[in-house]
XYZ file of N, CA, C and O in Angstrom:
776
model
N 95.242 116.904 130.330
C 94.331 116.057 129.563
C 94.882 114.653 129.486
O 95.722 114.373 128.674
N 94.499 113.764 130.349
C 94.989 112.371 130.376
C 94.238 111.550 129.359
O 93.016 111.408 129.382
N 95.020 110.997 128.383
C 94.376 110.296 127.273
C 94.656 108.813 127.289
O 93.908 108.065 126.685
N 95.748 108.373 127.897
C 96.074 106.985 127.839
C 97.424 106.699 128.451
O 97.985 107.540 129.093
N 97.953 105.505 128.186
C 99.262 105.142 128.711
C 100.115 104.502 127.600
O 99.599 104.013 126.631
N 101.425 104.604 127.813
C 102.348 103.918 126.946
C 103.010 102.855 127.786
O 103.486 103.069 128.850
N 103.063 101.651 127.214
C 103.818 100.596 127.831
C 104.947 100.163 126.911
O 104.680 99.880 125.720
N 106.124 100.170 127.439
C 107.323 99.699 126.687
C 107.343 98.205 126.813
O 107.833 97.677 127.794
N 106.895 97.567 125.794
C 106.849 96.088 125.723
C 108.077 95.508 125.074
O 108.160 94.316 124.836
N 109.046 96.393 124.745
C 110.256 95.978 124.039
C 110.931 94.796 124.688
O 111.353 94.872 125.864
N 111.060 93.758 123.949
C 111.807 92.538 124.425
C 112.491 91.940 123.216
O 111.825 91.311 122.364
N 113.774 92.211 123.063
C 114.493 91.650 121.926
C 115.056 90.258 122.307
O 115.710 90.117 123.332
N 114.785 89.281 121.464
C 115.188 87.897 121.819
C 116.718 87.711 121.842
O 117.184 86.809 122.516
N 117.458 88.526 121.133
C 118.882 88.292 120.971
C 119.745 89.226 121.839
O 120.893 88.939 122.078
N 119.196 90.404 122.190
C 120.009 91.412 122.883
C 119.398 91.766 124.244
O 118.338 92.404 124.272
N 120.051 91.381 125.327
C 119.521 91.714 126.633
C 119.415 93.188 126.889
O 118.551 93.644 127.654
N 120.291 93.985 126.312
C 120.301 95.434 126.533
C 119.152 96.121 125.754
O 119.028 97.319 125.831
N 118.337 95.348 125.032
C 117.182 95.897 124.337
C 115.872 95.316 124.899
O 114.944 95.059 124.170
N 115.856 95.161 126.189
C 114.694 94.580 126.868
C 114.169 95.553 127.916
O 114.808 95.727 128.969
N 113.075 96.168 127.620
C 112.431 97.035 128.611
C 111.298 96.299 129.340
O 110.909 96.660 130.423
N 110.751 95.281 128.700
C 109.749 94.446 129.360
C 110.456 93.354 130.154
O 111.534 92.937 129.841
N 109.741 92.879 131.146
C 110.308 91.858 132.029
C 110.409 90.462 131.406
O 111.223 89.656 131.781
N 109.571 90.209 130.390
C 109.609 88.947 129.740
C 108.984 89.005 128.325
O 108.195 89.909 128.057
N 109.314 88.048 127.492
C 108.864 88.114 126.081
C 107.390 87.763 125.940
O 106.803 88.167 124.904
N 106.781 87.039 126.819
C 105.425 86.632 126.676
C 104.429 87.504 127.466
O 103.319 87.022 127.801
N 104.764 88.696 127.792
C 103.960 89.569 128.637
C 102.542 89.756 128.034
O 101.565 89.780 128.782
N 102.440 89.887 126.748
C 101.128 90.088 126.124
C 100.223 88.851 126.172
O 99.081 88.918 125.811
N 100.749 87.748 126.703
C 99.942 86.540 126.894
C 99.460 86.371 128.321
O 98.703 85.436 128.603
N 99.917 87.222 129.218
C 99.639 87.105 130.647
C 98.207 87.586 130.925
O 97.835 88.712 130.596
N 97.398 86.764 131.582
C 96.012 87.172 131.958
C 95.958 88.426 132.809
O 95.043 89.257 132.639
N 96.962 88.641 133.676
C 96.987 89.864 134.500
C 97.206 91.052 133.601
O 96.618 92.127 133.854
N 98.053 90.929 132.643
C 98.326 92.010 131.683
C 97.015 92.412 130.951
O 96.694 93.539 130.786
N 96.280 91.379 130.562
C 95.009 91.618 129.856
C 93.991 92.356 130.759
O 93.170 93.106 130.291
N 94.046 92.067 132.058
C 93.148 92.790 133.000
C 93.454 94.293 132.948
O 92.555 95.103 132.978
N 94.766 94.618 132.839
C 95.156 96.041 132.691
C 94.645 96.634 131.392
O 94.166 97.779 131.376
N 94.772 95.895 130.315
C 94.233 96.363 129.007
C 92.736 96.603 129.117
O 92.217 97.591 128.585
N 92.030 95.744 129.799
C 90.585 95.921 129.955
C 90.189 97.170 130.774
O 89.189 97.782 130.539
N 91.080 97.551 131.666
C 90.876 98.830 132.409
C 90.934 99.996 131.413
O 90.112 100.945 131.472
N 91.917 99.985 130.563
C 92.029 101.025 129.539
C 90.761 101.124 128.716
O 90.197 102.213 128.457
N 90.273 99.992 128.298
C 89.068 99.897 127.488
C 87.846 100.442 128.270
O 87.051 101.211 127.743
N 87.759 100.083 129.510
C 86.663 100.509 130.377
C 86.569 102.016 130.483
O 85.478 102.573 130.421
N 87.717 102.673 130.565
C 87.735 104.140 130.751
C 87.957 104.914 129.441
O 88.145 106.107 129.416
N 87.935 104.224 128.303
C 88.090 104.866 127.011
C 89.466 105.481 126.798
O 89.609 106.481 126.127
N 90.493 104.858 127.393
C 91.871 105.382 127.275
C 92.557 104.752 126.101
O 92.253 103.662 125.647
N 93.591 105.416 125.624
C 94.414 104.961 124.525
C 95.569 104.094 125.079
O 96.127 104.385 126.145
N 95.927 103.072 124.304
C 97.045 102.226 124.658
C 98.133 102.424 123.667
O 97.994 102.081 122.506
N 99.248 103.078 124.083
C 100.387 103.259 123.225
C 101.305 102.048 123.425
O 101.763 101.798 124.543
N 101.568 101.357 122.347
C 102.447 100.177 122.384
C 103.817 100.512 121.841
O 103.921 101.062 120.732
N 104.855 100.174 122.571
C 106.207 100.298 122.072
C 106.847 98.915 122.077
O 106.926 98.281 123.137
N 107.192 98.431 120.904
C 107.732 97.064 120.809
C 108.564 96.878 119.546
O 108.621 97.743 118.722
N 109.195 95.717 119.438
C 110.051 95.421 118.300
C 109.276 94.719 117.180
O 108.214 94.136 117.406
N 109.818 94.695 115.950
C 109.148 94.079 114.863
C 108.744 92.667 115.089
O 107.636 92.210 114.683
N 109.584 91.857 115.764
C 109.251 90.449 116.002
C 108.083 90.287 116.980
O 107.509 89.219 117.076
N 107.674 91.352 117.641
C 106.518 91.299 118.540
C 105.240 91.750 117.893
O 104.144 91.655 118.454
N 105.301 92.290 116.696
C 104.151 92.810 116.003
C 103.037 91.731 115.774
O 101.878 92.044 115.922
N 103.391 90.494 115.409
C 102.311 89.538 115.229
C 101.465 89.342 116.499
O 100.234 89.247 116.453
N 102.127 89.271 117.657
C 101.409 89.079 118.921
C 100.564 90.354 119.222
O 99.445 90.238 119.674
N 101.131 91.504 118.900
C 100.415 92.747 119.130
C 99.174 92.845 118.235
O 98.142 93.350 118.630
N 99.276 92.259 117.013
C 98.158 92.260 116.106
C 97.016 91.392 116.639
O 95.818 91.748 116.519
N 97.356 90.362 117.347
C 96.330 89.507 117.989
C 95.667 90.262 119.120
O 94.408 90.276 119.244
N 96.446 90.970 119.906
C 95.906 91.790 120.982
C 94.903 92.857 120.385
O 93.841 93.000 120.902
N 95.357 93.508 119.309
C 94.503 94.520 118.704
C 93.198 93.904 118.170
O 92.131 94.526 118.329
N 93.295 92.680 117.642
C 92.073 92.043 117.165
C 91.168 91.638 118.350
O 89.909 91.647 118.169
N 91.729 91.342 119.485
C 90.913 90.966 120.655
C 90.204 92.131 121.263
O 89.176 91.914 121.946
N 90.731 93.372 121.018
C 90.125 94.548 121.652
C 89.816 95.585 120.578
O 90.429 96.662 120.518
N 88.844 95.341 119.665
C 88.610 96.237 118.535
C 88.116 97.625 118.950
O 88.190 98.540 118.146
N 87.615 97.767 120.191
C 87.128 99.060 120.649
C 88.182 99.855 121.390
O 87.939 100.967 121.831
N 89.404 99.327 121.471
C 90.501 99.979 122.140
C 91.398 100.639 121.104
O 91.821 99.984 120.176
N 91.604 101.937 121.255
C 92.505 102.643 120.303
C 93.932 102.308 120.728
O 94.353 102.522 121.873
N 94.709 101.792 119.798
C 96.083 101.383 120.043
C 96.960 102.268 119.114
O 96.688 102.393 117.891
N 97.946 102.881 119.702
C 98.901 103.700 118.925
C 100.253 102.965 118.992
O 100.814 102.738 120.043
N 100.729 102.576 117.841
C 102.029 101.905 117.697
C 103.085 103.023 117.645
O 103.073 103.865 116.772
N 103.991 102.974 118.612
C 105.000 104.032 118.745
C 106.226 103.746 117.816
O 106.575 102.620 117.578
N 106.850 104.863 117.453
C 108.138 104.828 116.764
C 108.149 103.933 115.540
O 109.124 103.249 115.299
N 107.097 104.021 114.780
C 107.020 103.290 113.478
C 107.176 101.758 113.652
O 107.460 101.074 112.681
N 106.999 101.272 114.876
C 107.188 99.832 115.094
C 108.674 99.441 115.059
O 109.000 98.306 114.795
N 109.585 100.404 115.323
C 111.033 100.171 115.393
C 111.518 99.446 114.130
O 111.940 98.299 114.187
N 111.535 100.117 113.019
C 112.018 99.528 111.758
C 113.530 99.310 111.739
O 114.271 100.181 111.183
N 113.992 98.255 112.306
C 115.434 97.961 112.356
C 115.816 97.301 111.039
O 116.109 96.091 111.008
N 115.763 98.043 109.951
C 115.876 97.449 108.610
C 117.228 96.783 108.363
O 117.315 95.862 107.590
N 118.235 97.288 109.016
C 119.577 96.640 108.807
C 119.679 95.307 109.506
O 120.588 94.499 109.190
N 118.733 94.962 110.366
C 118.710 93.646 111.062
C 117.551 92.777 110.615
O 117.381 91.649 111.057
N 116.703 93.300 109.784
C 115.450 92.664 109.400
C 115.604 91.683 108.253
O 115.141 91.932 107.185
N 116.238 90.577 108.525
C 116.499 89.586 107.510
C 115.226 88.877 107.037
O 115.140 88.373 105.933
N 114.227 88.764 107.886
C 113.041 87.992 107.553
C 111.850 88.937 107.250
O 110.724 88.461 107.226
N 112.124 90.188 107.078
C 111.060 91.168 106.735
C 109.971 91.223 107.841
O 108.793 91.373 107.534
N 110.433 91.025 109.058
C 109.487 91.000 110.178
C 108.755 92.336 110.322
O 107.597 92.338 110.694
N 109.445 93.403 110.087
C 108.845 94.740 110.301
C 107.625 94.929 109.399
O 106.531 95.169 109.828
N 107.822 94.781 108.082
C 106.730 95.016 107.157
C 105.633 93.962 107.318
O 104.434 94.281 107.295
N 105.992 92.702 107.510
C 104.995 91.652 107.711
C 104.189 91.934 108.987
O 102.948 91.786 108.981
N 104.840 92.350 110.030
C 104.133 92.664 111.279
C 103.221 93.895 111.113
O 102.084 93.901 111.624
N 103.722 94.900 110.352
C 102.853 96.049 110.118
C 101.603 95.703 109.296
O 100.564 96.257 109.494
N 101.828 94.817 108.332
C 100.700 94.348 107.553
C 99.641 93.720 108.438
O 98.383 93.997 108.271
N 100.059 92.907 109.384
C 99.084 92.319 110.331
C 98.400 93.358 111.211
O 97.184 93.365 111.382
N 99.204 94.299 111.733
C 98.639 95.370 112.571
C 97.669 96.223 111.799
O 96.602 96.622 112.324
N 97.946 96.507 110.540
C 97.092 97.438 109.758
C 95.729 96.847 109.488
O 94.831 97.609 109.171
N 95.557 95.563 109.601
C 94.239 94.938 109.398
C 93.278 95.325 110.501
O 92.094 95.139 110.372
N 93.792 95.757 111.617
C 92.997 96.212 112.780
C 92.781 97.691 112.700
O 93.632 98.493 112.853
N 91.514 98.082 112.429
C 91.165 99.492 112.217
C 91.365 100.343 113.506
O 91.369 101.548 113.423
N 91.534 99.681 114.614
C 91.782 100.398 115.869
C 93.231 100.758 116.117
O 93.589 101.357 117.096
N 94.111 100.425 115.194
C 95.549 100.689 115.380
C 95.980 101.872 114.503
O 95.685 101.928 113.316
N 96.638 102.813 115.137
C 97.226 104.000 114.493
C 98.730 103.887 114.693
O 99.227 103.144 115.547
N 99.505 104.697 113.940
C 100.937 104.671 114.009
C 101.475 106.073 114.248
O 101.069 107.036 113.599
N 102.384 106.177 115.183
C 103.094 107.399 115.458
C 104.466 107.268 114.778
O 105.256 106.403 115.040
N 104.686 108.150 113.810
C 105.937 108.183 113.041
C 106.960 109.052 113.790
O 106.858 110.258 113.707
N 107.875 108.414 114.506
C 108.823 109.103 115.340
C 109.927 108.113 115.752
O 109.927 106.967 115.272
N 110.812 108.568 116.596
C 111.822 107.675 117.161
C 112.964 107.339 116.150
O 113.569 106.229 116.306
N 113.214 108.182 115.224
C 114.176 107.853 114.160
C 115.580 107.543 114.717
O 116.186 106.569 114.303
N 116.041 108.373 115.635
C 117.413 108.239 116.145
C 117.554 107.022 117.104
O 118.671 106.557 117.278
N 116.480 106.582 117.665
C 116.515 105.436 118.586
C 116.945 104.159 117.824
O 117.734 103.389 118.227
N 116.333 104.019 116.676
C 116.521 102.803 115.892
C 117.788 102.852 115.027
O 118.488 101.848 114.857
N 118.038 104.039 114.461
C 119.156 104.128 113.498
C 119.762 105.536 113.661
O 119.212 106.488 113.066
N 120.860 105.659 114.379
C 121.439 106.966 114.608
C 122.049 107.581 113.324
O 122.339 108.753 113.304
N 122.173 106.800 112.289
C 122.688 107.258 111.009
C 121.590 107.357 110.006
O 121.834 107.377 108.768
N 120.351 107.530 110.429
C 119.219 107.591 109.516
C 119.370 108.832 108.629
O 120.016 109.825 108.988
N 118.725 108.784 107.470
C 118.729 109.904 106.539
C 117.329 110.099 105.954
O 116.420 109.299 106.278
N 117.160 111.071 105.105
C 115.864 111.297 104.507
C 115.360 110.177 103.664
O 114.165 109.862 103.659
N 116.272 109.510 102.964
C 115.871 108.380 102.139
C 115.263 107.245 103.010
O 114.250 106.674 102.672
N 115.938 106.983 104.120
C 115.412 105.988 105.095
C 114.040 106.393 105.600
O 113.076 105.619 105.622
N 113.930 107.661 106.046
C 112.658 108.154 106.542
C 111.532 108.049 105.541
O 110.434 107.645 105.833
N 111.846 108.444 104.322
C 110.850 108.429 103.236
C 110.350 106.992 102.963
O 109.166 106.793 102.817
N 111.303 106.035 102.977
C 110.894 104.620 102.830
C 109.964 104.162 103.920
O 108.887 103.537 103.663
N 110.331 104.488 105.166
C 109.476 104.114 106.295
C 108.111 104.729 106.249
O 107.101 104.095 106.431
N 108.112 106.069 105.957
C 106.818 106.775 105.905
C 105.979 106.250 104.769
O 104.761 106.015 104.939
N 106.548 106.045 103.620
C 105.790 105.513 102.467
C 105.172 104.111 102.824
O 104.002 103.888 102.502
N 105.971 103.282 103.397
C 105.509 101.937 103.758
C 104.305 102.034 104.754
O 103.288 101.378 104.519
N 104.479 102.803 105.803
C 103.467 102.856 106.839
C 102.161 103.537 106.325
O 101.082 103.002 106.515
N 102.312 104.655 105.626
C 101.100 105.279 105.086
C 100.461 104.409 104.058
O 99.193 104.365 103.976
N 101.231 103.674 103.281
C 100.656 102.733 102.289
C 99.839 101.668 102.934
O 98.835 101.190 102.381
N 100.205 101.257 104.163
C 99.484 100.182 104.873
C 98.300 100.707 105.704
O 97.220 100.145 105.713
N 98.541 101.798 106.426
C 97.529 102.321 107.348
C 96.680 103.451 106.800
O 95.623 103.728 107.350
N 97.138 104.101 105.737
C 96.453 105.293 105.261
C 96.726 106.502 106.095
O 97.160 106.426 107.216
N 96.505 107.644 105.482
C 96.788 108.912 106.170
C 95.997 109.052 107.464
O 96.490 109.586 108.474
N 94.763 108.589 107.470
C 93.870 108.792 108.637
C 94.382 108.153 109.904
O 94.014 108.531 111.001
N 95.272 107.148 109.791
C 95.720 106.424 111.011
C 97.200 106.671 111.215
O 97.878 105.916 111.961
N 97.737 107.714 110.686
C 99.149 108.061 110.860
C 99.327 109.445 111.441
O 98.578 110.348 111.028
N 100.369 109.630 112.257
C 100.643 110.974 112.761
C 102.149 111.085 113.018
O 102.744 110.109 113.427
N 102.676 112.280 112.816
C 104.041 112.514 113.075
C 104.264 112.936 114.552
O 103.347 113.507 115.158
N 105.404 112.625 115.120
C 105.777 113.057 116.456
C 107.261 113.353 116.500
O 107.991 112.924 115.588
N 107.694 114.033 117.530
C 109.070 114.434 117.601
C 109.968 113.545 118.386
O 111.177 113.415 118.070
N 109.522 112.968 119.446
C 110.288 112.185 120.377
C 111.470 112.935 120.966
O 112.547 112.392 121.217
N 111.275 114.214 121.224
C 112.276 115.004 121.942
C 112.032 114.900 123.431
O 110.865 114.808 123.804
N 113.039 114.813 124.243
C 114.449 115.072 124.030
C 115.275 113.900 123.496
O 116.427 114.041 123.203
N 114.678 112.688 123.442
C 115.471 111.518 123.004
C 116.131 111.737 121.659
O 117.270 111.376 121.432
N 115.412 112.336 120.725
C 115.938 112.540 119.364
C 117.149 113.517 119.365
O 117.784 113.681 118.343
N 117.415 114.129 120.473
C 118.634 114.966 120.545
C 119.900 114.157 120.381
O 120.946 114.733 120.135
N 119.836 112.854 120.544
C 121.044 112.038 120.348
C 121.502 112.051 118.904
O 122.660 111.801 118.612
N 120.616 112.415 118.009
C 120.960 112.602 116.598
C 121.410 114.015 116.349
O 121.389 114.897 117.222
N 121.832 114.272 115.091
C 122.390 115.607 114.768
C 121.348 116.643 114.411
O 121.677 117.773 114.116
N 120.036 116.333 114.500
C 119.030 117.227 113.970
C 118.253 117.959 115.055
O 118.020 117.462 116.130
N 117.807 119.160 114.682
C 117.027 119.960 115.603
C 115.549 119.562 115.565
O 115.095 118.861 114.654
N 114.822 120.057 116.520
C 113.366 119.832 116.581
C 112.685 120.348 115.301
O 111.913 119.613 114.683
N 113.039 121.561 114.896
C 112.453 122.105 113.714
C 112.811 121.334 112.432
O 111.982 121.184 111.553
N 113.987 120.788 112.390
C 114.435 119.968 111.252
C 113.426 118.805 111.003
O 113.064 118.562 109.857
N 113.025 118.124 112.105
C 112.111 117.006 111.940
C 110.771 117.420 111.292
O 110.332 116.786 110.318
N 110.189 118.506 111.774
C 108.934 118.914 111.231
C 109.035 119.424 109.796
O 108.195 119.125 108.963
N 110.129 120.164 109.498
C 110.365 120.592 108.127
C 110.548 119.403 107.185
O 110.040 119.359 106.067
N 111.276 118.388 107.678
C 111.548 117.180 106.893
C 110.284 116.377 106.691
O 110.056 115.865 105.596
N 109.461 116.259 107.684
C 108.189 115.577 107.535
C 107.320 116.198 106.400
O 106.874 115.483 105.523
N 107.277 117.513 106.401
C 106.473 118.195 105.382
C 107.134 117.991 103.995
O 106.427 117.709 103.023
N 108.441 118.102 103.937
C 109.160 117.927 102.681
C 108.927 116.497 102.148
O 108.611 116.314 100.946
N 108.983 115.472 102.985
C 108.777 114.098 102.526
C 107.338 113.880 102.066
O 107.090 113.301 101.038
N 106.384 114.465 102.787
C 104.974 114.353 102.402
C 104.759 114.934 100.994
O 104.039 114.384 100.186
N 105.375 116.085 100.756
C 105.236 116.730 99.462
C 105.905 115.865 98.392
O 105.337 115.734 97.314
N 107.029 115.245 98.685
C 107.685 114.378 97.709
C 106.814 113.135 97.430
O 106.849 112.605 96.307
N 106.061 112.691 98.428
C 105.143 111.552 98.255
C 103.808 111.965 97.630
O 102.852 111.166 97.571
N 103.731 113.194 97.220
C 102.530 113.788 96.525
C 101.293 113.804 97.385
O 100.158 113.648 96.909
N 101.469 114.039 98.683
C 100.358 114.202 99.574
C 99.774 115.583 99.414
O 100.503 116.536 99.129
N 98.475 115.713 99.617
C 97.813 117.000 99.488
C 97.989 117.778 100.798
O 98.375 117.204 101.850
N 97.732 119.066 100.775
C 97.806 119.910 101.967
C 96.902 119.398 103.074
O 97.323 119.278 104.216
N 95.654 119.021 102.789
C 94.809 118.463 103.815
C 95.391 117.165 104.425
O 95.243 116.927 105.623
N 95.981 116.295 103.598
C 96.593 115.086 104.133
C 97.782 115.416 105.030
O 97.932 114.809 106.071
N 98.554 116.367 104.627
C 99.723 116.781 105.447
C 99.219 117.332 106.785
O 99.760 117.002 107.831
N 98.201 118.187 106.729
C 97.656 118.752 107.954
C 97.170 117.619 108.901
O 97.377 117.695 110.129
N 96.569 116.581 108.368
C 96.149 115.479 109.216
C 97.326 114.809 109.868
O 97.310 114.542 111.084
N 98.387 114.550 109.125
C 99.518 113.814 109.683
C 100.327 114.703 110.668
O 100.938 114.208 111.560
N 100.345 116.005 110.415
C 101.144 116.908 111.239
C 100.435 117.197 112.573
O 101.054 117.229 113.615
N 99.074 117.383 112.550
C 98.413 117.711 113.813
C 96.948 117.265 113.928
O 96.486 116.917 115.003
N 96.174 117.257 112.867
C 94.739 116.995 113.013
C 94.425 115.557 113.474
O 93.554 115.362 114.302
N 95.196 114.591 112.995
C 94.974 113.209 113.451
C 95.252 113.091 114.948
O 94.521 112.391 115.651
N 96.310 113.732 115.413
C 96.680 113.654 116.827
C 95.557 114.273 117.679
O 95.149 113.724 118.721
N 94.989 115.412 117.211
C 93.874 116.021 117.934
C 92.679 115.091 118.020
O 92.078 114.913 119.068
N 92.376 114.426 116.888
C 91.250 113.512 116.851
C 91.530 112.257 117.685
O 90.696 111.857 118.526
N 92.670 111.612 117.498
C 92.950 110.335 118.126
C 93.099 110.490 119.672
O 92.592 109.684 120.427
N 93.743 111.583 120.074
C 93.926 111.780 121.520
C 92.839 112.616 122.164
O 92.898 112.966 123.313
N 91.786 112.915 121.349
C 90.600 113.638 121.861
C 90.970 114.957 122.522
O 90.565 115.226 123.634
N 91.745 115.725 121.836
C 92.192 117.017 122.330
C 91.312 118.131 121.860
O 91.669 119.045 121.169
N 90.013 118.097 122.292
C 89.045 119.048 121.845
C 89.462 120.484 122.169
O 89.233 121.402 121.387
N 90.072 120.659 123.321
C 90.465 122.068 123.720
C 91.498 122.592 122.724
O 91.573 123.801 122.545
N 92.284 121.746 122.126
C 93.294 122.211 121.170
C 92.724 122.391 119.766
O 93.320 123.049 118.940
N 91.508 121.792 119.502
C 91.041 121.825 118.134
C 90.666 123.186 117.628
O 90.606 123.422 116.465
N 90.457 124.159 118.519
C 90.140 125.513 118.063
C 91.305 126.145 117.356
O 91.154 127.123 116.622
N 92.510 125.570 117.537
C 93.693 126.105 116.841
C 93.936 125.428 115.500
O 94.835 125.788 114.747
N 93.162 124.395 115.193
C 93.362 123.642 113.942
C 92.792 124.372 112.732
O 91.880 125.120 112.861
């Protein structure tokens, strides 16, 4: 079931080893926009992976294509120990104004190998507070998350634990654990198991 593509637009202005994109202004390139228009034409999802300082530009892209479903990967890389200017939350606020943007809550060990439940809870609370339950979904990011000390099951158990601590209802938890993903990625064949 082909639903869309992920493009790693990661381009860190200070660290060359954190650049997966060929250049920092890729989202301004007319050729790049032609590719985005192909996704729109075929009703495909665009998964964006980028850094907090790129979120304002991504918010402009999202506003330009309101009929394109955009999934922001890995919580928008909340590098909170480096975020002196609050770029992450400010960028998320801009992205959240676009109803076509959803967020995948994952990638914890990529950004912070020493993350803990307190960190996760803060990130989850912030994102759900901005986007609402309907536009958020949990993901595992395995095998990459194997670089951390936690198992696959630990992530899912922890997600549920945090949601309960945040006073989410069972239907809200179900949405974030699987129902939103089924809806957003149009996985009708899987919906019979929901």
